[in-house]
Coordinates of C-alpha atoms in Angstrom, one line a residue:
X1 CA 0.0 0.0 0.0
X2 CA 1.3 3.4 -0.9
X3 CA 0.5 6.4 1.2
X4 CA 1.4 9.9 0.2
X5 CA 0.0 12.2 2.7
X6 CA 0.4 15.6 4.5
X7 CA 1.8 18.3 2.2
X8 CA 3.5 17.2 -1.0
X9 CA 5.7 20.0 -2.2
X10 CA 5.9 20.2 -6.0
X11 CA 7.7 23.4 -6.8
X12 CA 7.4 24.4 -10.5
X13 CA 7.4 27.7 -12.5
X14 CA 4.3 28.5 -14.5
X15 CA 5.4 28.2 -18.1
X16 CA 3.0 28.5 -21.0
X17 CA -0.2 28.4 -19.0
X18 CA -1.8 31.0 -21.2
X19 CA -1.0 29.1 -24.4
X20 CA -3.1 26.1 -23.4
X21 CA -6.9 26.6 -23.6
X22 CA -7.6 23.7 -21.2
X23 CA -5.1 25.1 -18.7
X24 CA -6.7 28.5 -18.9
X25 CA -10.1 26.9 -18.1
X26 CA -8.6 25.0 -15.1
X27 CA -6.8 28.1 -13.9
X28 CA -10.0 30.2 -14.1
X29 CA -11.9 27.5 -12.1
X30 CA -9.5 27.6 -9.2
X31 CA -11.2 31.0 -8.4
X32 CA -14.8 29.8 -7.9
X33 CA -16.3 33.1 -6.7
X34 CA -17.0 35.2 -3.7
X35 CA -19.3 35.0 -0.7
X36 CA -22.8 36.2 -1.7
X37 CA -24.5 38.8 0.5
X38 CA -27.7 36.7 0.4
X39 CA -26.2 34.0 2.7
X40 CA -22.8 34.8 4.2
X41 CA -20.6 32.3 6.2
X42 CA -21.1 33.4 9.8
X43 CA -18.7 32.5 12.5
X44 CA -21.3 30.4 14.4
X45 CA -22.4 28.3 11.5
X46 CA -21.6 24.7 11.6
X47 CA -22.5 21.2 10.3
X48 CA -25.6 21.2 8.0
X49 CA -25.7 25.0 7.8
X50 CA -25.3 26.7 4.4
X51 CA -23.6 29.6 2.7
X52 CA -23.9 31.1 -0.8
X53 CA -21.2 31.7 -3.4
X54 CA -21.5 34.1 -6.3
X55 CA -19.8 32.1 -9.0
X56 CA -17.0 33.6 -11.2
X57 CA -17.2 34.1 -14.9
X58 CA -15.6 30.8 -15.8
X59 CA -16.6 28.8 -12.7
X60 CA -20.1 27.8 -13.6
X61 CA -21.1 25.1 -11.1
X62 CA -19.2 23.6 -8.1
X63 CA -17.4 20.4 -9.3
X64 CA -19.1 17.2 -8.1
X65 CA -15.9 15.9 -6.7
X66 CA -15.0 19.1 -4.7
X67 CA -15.5 18.2 -1.1
X68 CA -13.5 21.1 0.3
X69 CA -13.3 24.8 -0.5
X70 CA -11.0 27.5 0.9
X71 CA -12.4 30.8 2.0
X72 CA -10.0 33.8 2.3
X73 CA -9.9 37.6 2.3
X74 CA -11.1 39.4 -0.7
X75 CA -8.0 41.5 -0.9
X76 CA -5.7 38.5 -1.2
X77 CA -4.4 37.2 -4.5
X78 CA -4.3 33.6 -3.5
X79 CA -5.0 31.5 -0.3
X80 CA -1.3 30.8 0.4
X81 CA -0.5 34.5 0.5
X82 CA -3.5 35.3 2.8
X83 CA -3.0 35.4 6.6
X84 CA -6.7 34.8 7.2
X85 CA -8.2 31.7 5.5
X86 CA -10.3 28.7 6.4
X87 CA -10.8 25.3 4.7
X88 CA -14.4 24.2 4.8
X89 CA -15.6 20.7 4.0
X90 CA -18.9 20.6 2.1
X91 CA -21.4 17.8 1.5
X92 CA -23.7 19.2 -1.2
X93 CA -24.3 22.2 -3.5
X94 CA -27.2 23.6 -5.5
X95 CA -27.0 26.4 -8.0
X96 CA -29.4 28.9 -9.6
X97 CA -29.3 31.7 -12.1
X98 CA -26.9 32.4 -15.0
X99 CA -23.5 33.9 -15.2
X100 CA -22.5 36.5 -14.0
X101 CA -25.3 36.2 -11.4
X102 CA -25.2 32.5 -10.8
X103 CA -25.3 31.6 -7.1
X104 CA -24.4 28.2 -5.6
X105 CA -25.5 27.3 -2.0
X106 CA -23.1 25.0 -0.2
X107 CA -23.9 22.7 2.8
X108 CA -21.3 22.6 5.5
X109 CA -19.8 19.3 6.8
X110 CA -16.9 20.6 8.8
X111 CA -15.0 23.8 9.4
X112 CA -11.5 24.9 10.2
X113 CA -9.7 21.9 8.5
X114 CA -6.3 23.5 9.0
X115 CA -4.1 23.6 12.1
X116 CA -5.1 27.3 12.5
X117 CA -8.6 28.4 13.6
X118 CA -10.4 31.3 11.9
X119 CA -12.7 33.5 14.0
X120 CA -15.2 36.0 12.7
X121 CA -17.7 36.1 9.9
X122 CA -16.8 35.7 6.3
X123 CA -18.6 38.6 4.7
X124 CA -19.8 39.3 1.2
X125 CA -16.8 39.6 -1.2
X126 CA -14.6 37.1 0.6
X127 CA -13.1 34.8 -2.0
X128 CA -14.0 31.1 -2.3
X129 CA -11.7 28.6 -4.2
X130 CA -12.1 24.9 -4.8
X131 CA -9.5 22.5 -3.3
X132 CA -8.2 20.8 -6.5
X133 CA -8.9 17.1 -6.4
X134 CA -8.8 14.3 -9.0
X135 CA -12.4 14.9 -9.7
X136 CA -12.0 18.7 -10.3
X137 CA -9.1 18.1 -12.7
X138 CA -11.0 15.4 -14.6
X139 CA -14.3 17.3 -14.8
X140 CA -12.9 20.7 -15.8
X141 CA -9.8 19.9 -17.8
X142 CA -7.9 16.8 -18.8
X143 CA -4.7 18.7 -18.2
X144 CA -1.8 18.3 -20.6
X145 CA 1.6 19.0 -19.0
X146 CA 0.4 21.5 -16.4
X147 CA 2.8 23.6 -14.3
X148 CA 2.0 25.2 -11.0
X149 CA 3.6 27.8 -8.8
X150 CA 3.4 27.3 -5.1
X151 CA 2.5 24.3 -3.0
X152 CA 0.0 21.5 -3.9
X153 CA -1.6 19.6 -1.0
X154 CA -3.2 16.2 -1.5
X155 CA -5.2 15.5 1.6
X156 CA -6.2 12.1 2.9
X157 CA -9.3 11.3 4.8
X158 CA -8.8 11.3 8.5
X159 CA -10.8 9.6 11.4
X160 CA -10.3 11.0 14.9
X161 CA -9.6 8.2 17.4
X162 CA -8.8 10.3 20.5
X163 CA -10.6 12.9 22.6
X164 CA -8.4 15.0 24.7
X165 CA -9.9 14.6 28.2
X166 CA -8.7 13.5 31.6
X167 CA -10.8 10.3 31.2
X168 CA -8.6 9.3 28.3
X169 CA -5.3 9.7 30.1
X170 CA -4.0 7.6 33.1
X171 CA -2.8 10.7 34.9
X172 CA -2.6 10.2 38.7
X173 CA -3.0 13.8 40.0
X174 CA 0.5 13.4 41.4
X175 CA 3.1 13.0 38.7
X176 CA 0.7 14.1 36.0
X177 CA -2.4 16.3 36.5
X178 CA -5.4 17.1 34.2
X179 CA -8.8 18.5 34.8
X180 CA -11.5 17.7 32.2
X181 CA -10.2 19.0 28.9
X182 CA -6.8 20.1 30.1
X183 CA -4.1 21.1 30.1
X184 CA -2.2 17.9 30.8
X185 CA 0.7 19.0 33.1
X186 CA 3.8 17.0 34.3
X187 CA 5.0 17.7 37.9
X188 CA 8.8 17.9 38.2
X189 CA 10.8 15.4 40.0
X190 CA 10.0 12.1 38.3
X191 CA 10.0 10.3 34.9
X192 CA 6.6 8.6 35.2
X193 CA 5.0 8.0 31.9
X194 CA 1.4 8.8 30.9
X195 CA -0.6 6.8 28.4
X196 CA -3.6 7.6 26.2
X197 CA -6.9 5.7 25.8
X198 CA -8.4 5.9 22.3
X199 CA -11.7 5.1 20.8
X200 CA -10.1 2.3 18.7
X201 CA -6.9 0.3 19.0
X202 CA -3.7 1.3 17.3
X203 CA -3.1 -0.9 14.3
X204 CA 0.5 -1.8 13.2
X205 CA 1.1 -0.7 9.6
X206 CA -1.5 2.1 9.7
X207 CA -0.5 5.8 9.5
X208 CA -1.7 8.3 12.1
X209 CA -1.6 12.1 12.1
X210 CA -0.6 13.4 15.6
X211 CA -0.8 17.0 16.7
X212 CA 0.4 18.3 20.0
X213 CA 0.1 21.9 21.3
X214 CA 1.2 23.5 24.6
X215 CA 4.0 25.1 26.4
X216 CA 7.4 23.6 27.2
X217 CA 8.9 23.9 30.6
X218 CA 12.1 22.8 32.4
X219 CA 13.2 20.0 30.2
X220 CA 12.1 17.9 27.2
X221 CA 9.7 15.0 27.0
X222 CA 9.4 12.3 24.3
X223 CA 6.4 10.4 23.0
X224 CA 5.8 7.2 21.1
X225 CA 2.8 5.9 19.2
X226 CA 2.7 2.4 17.9
X227 CA 6.2 1.9 19.1
X228 CA 7.5 4.8 16.9
X229 CA 9.1 7.9 18.5
X230 CA 7.7 11.2 17.4
X231 CA 9.1 14.8 17.5
X232 CA 10.7 15.7 20.9
X233 CA 8.4 17.9 23.0
X234 CA 10.3 21.1 23.6
X235 CA 11.8 22.2 26.9
X236 CA 10.6 25.8 26.5
X237 CA 8.4 28.0 24.3
X238 CA 5.4 27.1 22.3
X239 CA 4.8 23.5 21.3
X240 CA 3.2 22.9 17.9
X241 CA 3.9 19.4 16.7
X242 CA 2.4 17.7 13.6
X243 CA 3.7 14.2 13.0
X244 CA 2.7 11.4 10.6
X245 CA 3.6 8.1 12.2
X246 CA 3.2 4.6 10.7
X247 CA 2.7 2.3 13.7
X248 CA 4.9 -0.7 14.1
X249 CA 3.1 -2.1 17.2
X250 CA -0.4 -1.7 18.7
X251 CA 0.9 0.5 21.6
X252 CA -1.1 3.7 22.3
X253 CA 0.5 7.1 22.7
X254 CA 3.0 7.1 25.7
X255 CA 4.6 10.4 26.9
X256 CA 7.9 10.1 28.8
X257 CA 9.1 13.2 30.6
X258 CA 12.6 14.2 31.7
X259 CA 13.0 14.4 35.5
X260 CA 12.7 18.2 35.6
X261 CA 10.1 18.6 32.8
X262 CA 7.1 20.8 33.6
X263 CA 5.4 20.7 30.2
X264 CA 1.8 21.9 29.9
X265 CA 0.0 20.2 27.0
X266 CA -3.2 22.0 25.9
X267 CA -4.3 19.7 23.0
X268 CA -3.5 16.3 21.5
X269 CA -5.2 14.8 18.4
X270 CA -4.7 11.4 17.0
X271 CA -6.2 10.8 13.5
X272 CA -6.1 7.6 11.5
X273 CA -5.4 8.1 7.8
X274 CA -8.0 6.2 5.7
X275 CA -6.4 3.7 3.3
X276 CA -6.3 4.6 -0.4
X277 CA -7.0 8.3 0.2
X278 CA -4.6 11.1 -0.4
X279 CA -2.7 8.9 -2.9
X280 CA -0.8 10.2 -5.9
X281 CA -0.5 7.9 -8.9
X282 CA 2.0 8.6 -11.5
X283 CA 2.2 6.4 -14.6
X284 CA 5.4 8.0 -15.9
X285 CA 8.6 9.1 -14.2
X286 CA 8.3 11.4 -11.1
X287 CA 11.1 13.9 -11.5
X288 CA 12.0 16.2 -8.5
X289 CA 14.7 18.8 -8.9
X290 CA 15.3 19.4 -5.2
X291 CA 15.8 17.2 -2.2
X292 CA 12.9 14.9 -1.2
X293 CA 11.8 14.7 2.5
X294 CA 9.7 11.8 3.6
X295 CA 7.6 11.8 6.8
X296 CA 6.4 8.3 6.3
X297 CA 7.6 4.9 5.0
X298 CA 9.0 4.5 1.4
X299 CA 7.7 1.4 -0.3
X300 CA 9.6 0.1 -3.4
X301 CA 8.8 -2.7 -5.9
X302 CA 10.9 -5.9 -5.6
X303 CA 13.2 -5.1 -8.4
X304 CA 15.7 -7.6 -9.9
X305 CA 19.4 -8.1 -10.1
X306 CA 19.4 -6.4 -13.5
X307 CA 17.0 -3.6 -12.5
X308 CA 17.4 -3.0 -8.8
X309 CA 14.6 -1.2 -6.9
X310 CA 17.0 1.5 -5.6
X311 CA 19.5 2.4 -8.2
X312 CA 21.3 5.3 -10.0
X313 CA 20.2 7.2 -13.0
X314 CA 23.7 6.8 -14.7
X315 CA 24.0 3.1 -13.8
X316 CA 20.5 1.5 -13.4
X317 CA 21.9 -2.0 -12.9
X318 CA 23.7 -1.0 -9.7
X319 CA 21.8 -0.9 -6.4
X320 CA 19.6 -2.8 -4.0
X321 CA 16.7 -5.1 -4.7
X322 CA 14.5 -7.7 -2.9
X323 CA 16.3 -11.1 -3.5
X324 CA 13.7 -13.3 -1.8
X325 CA 12.1 -13.6 1.7
X326 CA 14.4 -12.2 4.3
X327 CA 17.1 -11.1 1.9
X328 CA 18.2 -7.8 0.3
X329 CA 20.6 -8.1 -2.6
X330 CA 23.2 -5.7 -3.8
X331 CA 23.8 -5.7 -7.5
X332 CA 27.0 -4.4 -9.0
X333 CA 26.9 -3.9 -12.8
X334 CA 24.0 -6.4 -12.9
X335 CA 25.7 -9.1 -10.9
X336 CA 24.6 -10.1 -7.4
X337 CA 27.7 -9.3 -5.2
X338 CA 26.3 -9.1 -1.7
X339 CA 23.3 -10.2 0.3
X340 CA 22.0 -8.9 3.6
X341 CA 20.0 -11.5 5.7
X342 CA 18.2 -11.5 9.0
X343 CA 21.0 -13.5 10.5
X344 CA 24.1 -11.9 8.8
X345 CA 25.4 -11.3 5.3
X346 CA 26.8 -13.3 2.3
X347 CA 29.5 -12.2 -0.1
X348 CA 28.7 -13.7 -3.5
X349 CA 31.7 -12.5 -5.5
X350 CA 34.2 -15.3 -6.1
X351 CA 37.0 -12.6 -6.0
X352 CA 35.7 -11.1 -2.8
X353 CA 37.8 -9.3 -0.3
X354 CA 37.4 -6.9 2.6
X355 CA 40.0 -4.1 2.4
X356 CA 41.4 -1.6 4.8
X357 CA 44.4 0.7 4.2
X358 CA 46.8 -1.8 5.7
X359 CA 45.0 -5.2 5.9
X360 CA 43.0 -7.3 3.4
X361 CA 40.8 -10.2 4.2
X362 CA 40.9 -12.2 0.9
X363 CA 39.2 -15.2 -0.6
X364 CA 42.2 -17.0 -2.2
X365 CA 40.3 -19.9 -3.7
X366 CA 37.6 -22.3 -2.9
X367 CA 37.5 -22.9 0.9
X368 CA 40.6 -20.7 1.4
X369 CA 40.7 -17.4 3.3
X370 CA 43.7 -15.2 3.9
X371 CA 44.8 -12.0 5.7
X372 CA 47.5 -10.1 3.9
X373 CA 48.8 -6.7 2.6
X374 CA 51.7 -6.6 0.3
X375 CA 54.9 -7.3 2.3
X376 CA 53.6 -6.1 5.7
X377 CA 53.6 -8.8 8.4
X378 CA 50.2 -9.4 9.9
X379 CA 48.8 -10.1 13.4
X380 CA 45.5 -11.7 14.4
X381 CA 44.3 -11.2 18.0
X382 CA 41.7 -12.8 20.3
X383 CA 40.9 -10.9 23.4
X384 CA 39.8 -12.5 26.7
X385 CA 39.2 -9.1 28.4
X386 CA 39.5 -5.5 27.2
X387 CA 38.8 -2.4 29.3
X388 CA 41.0 0.1 27.4
X389 CA 44.4 0.3 25.6
X390 CA 46.1 0.0 29.0
X391 CA 44.0 -2.8 30.5
X392 CA 43.5 -6.1 28.7
X393 CA 44.3 -9.8 28.3
X394 CA 44.6 -11.3 24.8
X395 CA 46.3 -13.9 22.6
X396 CA 47.9 -13.2 19.3
X397 CA 49.0 -15.1 16.2
X398 CA 51.5 -13.2 14.1
X399 CA 53.5 -13.9 11.0
X400 CA 56.9 -12.2 11.2
X401 CA 55.8 -9.4 13.6
X402 CA 57.4 -10.7 16.8
X403 CA 60.3 -12.6 15.1
X404 CA 61.1 -12.4 11.4
X405 CA 60.3 -15.6 9.5
X406 CA 58.5 -17.0 12.5
X407 CA 54.8 -17.8 13.3
X408 CA 54.4 -16.7 16.9
X409 CA 51.5 -17.5 19.2
X410 CA 51.7 -15.6 22.4
X411 CA 49.7 -14.3 25.4
X412 CA 49.8 -10.6 26.4
X413 CA 48.3 -8.6 29.2
X414 CA 48.5 -5.1 30.8
X415 CA 46.9 -3.2 33.7
X416 CA 44.8 -5.6 35.9
X417 CA 45.2 -8.4 33.3
X418 CA 46.6 -11.6 34.7
X419 CA 50.4 -11.9 34.7
X420 CA 50.1 -15.6 33.9
X421 CA 48.2 -16.7 30.8
X422 CA 48.3 -20.3 29.5
X423 CA 48.4 -21.6 26.0
X424 CA 47.1 -25.2 25.6
X425 CA 47.1 -27.7 22.7
X426 CA 44.3 -30.2 23.6
X427 CA 43.7 -33.1 21.2
X428 CA 40.4 -35.1 21.5
X429 CA 40.5 -38.6 23.0
X430 CA 43.6 -40.4 21.9
X431 CA 44.5 -37.7 19.4
X432 CA 48.0 -36.5 19.3
X433 CA 50.0 -33.3 18.8
X434 CA 52.5 -33.8 16.0
X435 CA 55.7 -31.7 15.4
X436 CA 57.2 -32.2 12.0
X437 CA 60.5 -30.7 13.0
X438 CA 62.7 -30.0 16.0
X439 CA 61.2 -28.6 19.2
X440 CA 63.4 -26.1 21.0
X441 CA 62.5 -25.6 24.6
X442 CA 62.8 -22.3 26.4
X443 CA 66.4 -22.3 27.8
X444 CA 68.8 -20.1 29.8
X445 CA 72.5 -20.2 30.6
X446 CA 73.7 -19.1 34.0
X447 CA 77.0 -18.7 35.8
X448 CA 77.0 -19.0 39.6
X449 CA 78.5 -16.0 41.5
X450 CA 80.0 -16.3 44.9
X451 CA 79.2 -20.1 44.8
X452 CA 75.4 -19.6 45.0
X453 CA 73.0 -19.6 42.1
X454 CA 70.2 -17.5 43.6
X455 CA 68.5 -16.2 40.4
X456 CA 67.2 -19.5 39.0
X457 CA 65.5 -19.0 35.6
X458 CA 62.0 -20.4 35.0
X459 CA 63.2 -21.8 31.6
X460 CA 62.7 -25.5 31.0
X461 CA 66.4 -26.0 30.1
X462 CA 69.2 -24.5 32.2
X463 CA 72.8 -24.6 31.3
X464 CA 75.2 -24.0 34.2
X465 CA 78.8 -22.7 34.3
X466 CA 80.4 -23.5 37.7
X467 CA 83.0 -21.3 39.5
X468 CA 83.7 -23.5 42.5
X469 CA 81.5 -25.5 44.8
X470 CA 78.2 -23.9 43.9
X471 CA 74.7 -24.4 45.2
X472 CA 71.2 -23.9 43.7
X473 CA 67.7 -24.2 45.2
X474 CA 64.7 -25.1 43.1
X475 CA 61.4 -23.8 44.3
X476 CA 58.2 -25.8 44.1
X477 CA 56.4 -25.9 40.8
X478 CA 53.0 -24.3 40.2
X479 CA 51.5 -26.7 37.6
X480 CA 51.6 -30.5 37.7
X481 CA 53.6 -31.8 34.7
X482 CA 56.1 -28.9 34.6
X483 CA 59.6 -30.1 33.8
X484 CA 63.0 -28.6 34.5
X485 CA 66.2 -29.8 32.8
X486 CA 69.7 -29.0 34.2
X487 CA 73.0 -29.4 32.4
X488 CA 76.5 -28.8 33.9
X489 CA 77.8 -27.1 30.7
X490 CA 81.2 -25.6 31.7
X491 CA 83.2 -27.2 34.5
X492 CA 84.7 -24.8 37.0
X493 CA 83.9 -26.8 40.0
X494 CA 80.7 -28.6 41.0
X495 CA 77.0 -27.7 41.5
X496 CA 74.7 -29.0 44.2
X497 CA 71.0 -28.7 43.2
X498 CA 68.4 -28.9 46.0
X499 CA 64.7 -29.0 45.1
X500 CA 62.6 -27.7 48.0
X501 CA 60.4 -30.8 47.9
X502 CA 62.2 -33.8 46.2
X503 CA 60.8 -37.3 46.1
X504 CA 64.2 -39.0 45.1
X505 CA 66.4 -37.7 47.9
X506 CA 67.6 -34.4 49.2
X507 CA 69.8 -33.1 46.4
X508 CA 71.9 -33.9 43.3
X509 CA 75.6 -33.1 42.9
X510 CA 76.9 -32.6 39.3
X511 CA 80.8 -32.5 39.4
X512 CA 81.7 -33.0 35.7
X513 CA 80.8 -31.2 32.5
X514 CA 78.1 -33.2 30.8
X515 CA 76.3 -34.2 34.0
X516 CA 72.5 -33.8 33.5
X517 CA 69.2 -34.3 35.2
X518 CA 65.5 -33.6 34.5
X519 CA 62.8 -33.4 37.1
X520 CA 59.0 -33.1 36.9
X521 CA 56.6 -31.4 39.3
X522 CA 53.8 -33.8 40.4
X523 CA 51.8 -31.3 42.2
X524 CA 53.4 -31.9 45.6
X525 CA 57.1 -32.8 44.9
X526 CA 59.7 -32.9 42.2
X527 CA 60.2 -36.4 40.7
X528 CA 63.4 -37.6 39.0
X529 CA 62.9 -38.2 35.3
X530 CA 66.4 -38.2 33.8
X531 CA 69.7 -38.6 35.7
X532 CA 73.2 -38.9 34.2
X533 CA 76.7 -38.7 35.6
X534 CA 75.9 -37.0 38.9
X535 CA 75.4 -38.1 42.4
X536 CA 72.0 -38.5 44.0
X537 CA 72.2 -37.4 47.7
X538 CA 69.8 -39.3 50.0

């Protein structure tokens, strides 16, 4: 369903109006006539009352399809230039006499059909114009390429579904107050909402015209209708809101104030737009030479990959289209390249890549993805925690960043991040971890100073240079399965190694170069795994 409502601004220059006989006839009939002194339009007259119009030279009768007329001051050249005017809805007309004395009597259905309200009598000589509708154009002139100056309004039919009265708002006389027909006032110091009750339920997908008037105070308030947020209610000054809202839910109007808001609302109207009224049907192209502003939804046809629904005048096969249920396709030069789904997106191009200035994510071939950029080394990181650039825990995989020609997997942290982060290779069941090459364990070489090796590295392999009768103490491990390997590399004496908790004895003495031992932490003590050339002390 297509709704074009409110005020449709079509700004054109009048070119050639006088050269077209049908256009002249239509132009003349926009000025219907003037209020006749036999039956003026008094201020108090209302539904079913009548008033008389002395028809203009070219006007003849009131068009059958004209349900509205605009009445404005006799000194004005046109309604839009007149400060005082009123739109009146009529239900019937009857005409007598002949031109230039032909008088038509119009029966009133409703008055003041604009946001402004006119007061006072419309006296003889006040001008009366017809609101142009499809019927008036068809009846008076099948227009051929008409051009207009000013604004053209195509009004829909509205049905009021709300009466502004305290009975129709759940105000509690504490956070919100209202007596009979208003105003509806918020009391500062809370953010309690207030909800409207309507004569009929809000329907999702239906468009509603909402007007709000009043005076702002203290801070702003917001409102929603059908789950859609309308214009913010101002914190100060006069409030004059007119919104067209297409509901997405069945929720009624809900007003939510700021804590210090003291808004005073004097009027709220909610009107439902009747389907298939106020529509504009264009068989050809609609060409607009200035920006287009929409106050409602924009509905497009499905389109195809060759002719997308939303495309470009210079390249009509590039743009967006409806692929099928739950998918929007992106066509590039008539080829589907990308799809947006309700659960993600799909890249359809076989040569697809995502590019930044220094990193590319590239599809190399079938089932093959890469991260690269020319000769720049790349890093991929997975974060365990991230607070800011100075507080984190993460693991990185880099190619040549940490060490040239090396794939490095490492854990990093900063700030309150843990100082000890593990990296585990965990096969399933009886699965194995294979190494197709040499494994080099973390190692350190130390030389004992003053016969005591106090700074014992945490490396798995430790190569020792002795300088006399040296001693070394090995603290308890932290993780069961941890191994430590010791080698007497350079003989300058002997080394006595004492694990704090040792299951095989008290210590080991290695006196000769080449003496080695390896121990493993079992969770409570160090166990001997490998022992060569030394002496195990009981």
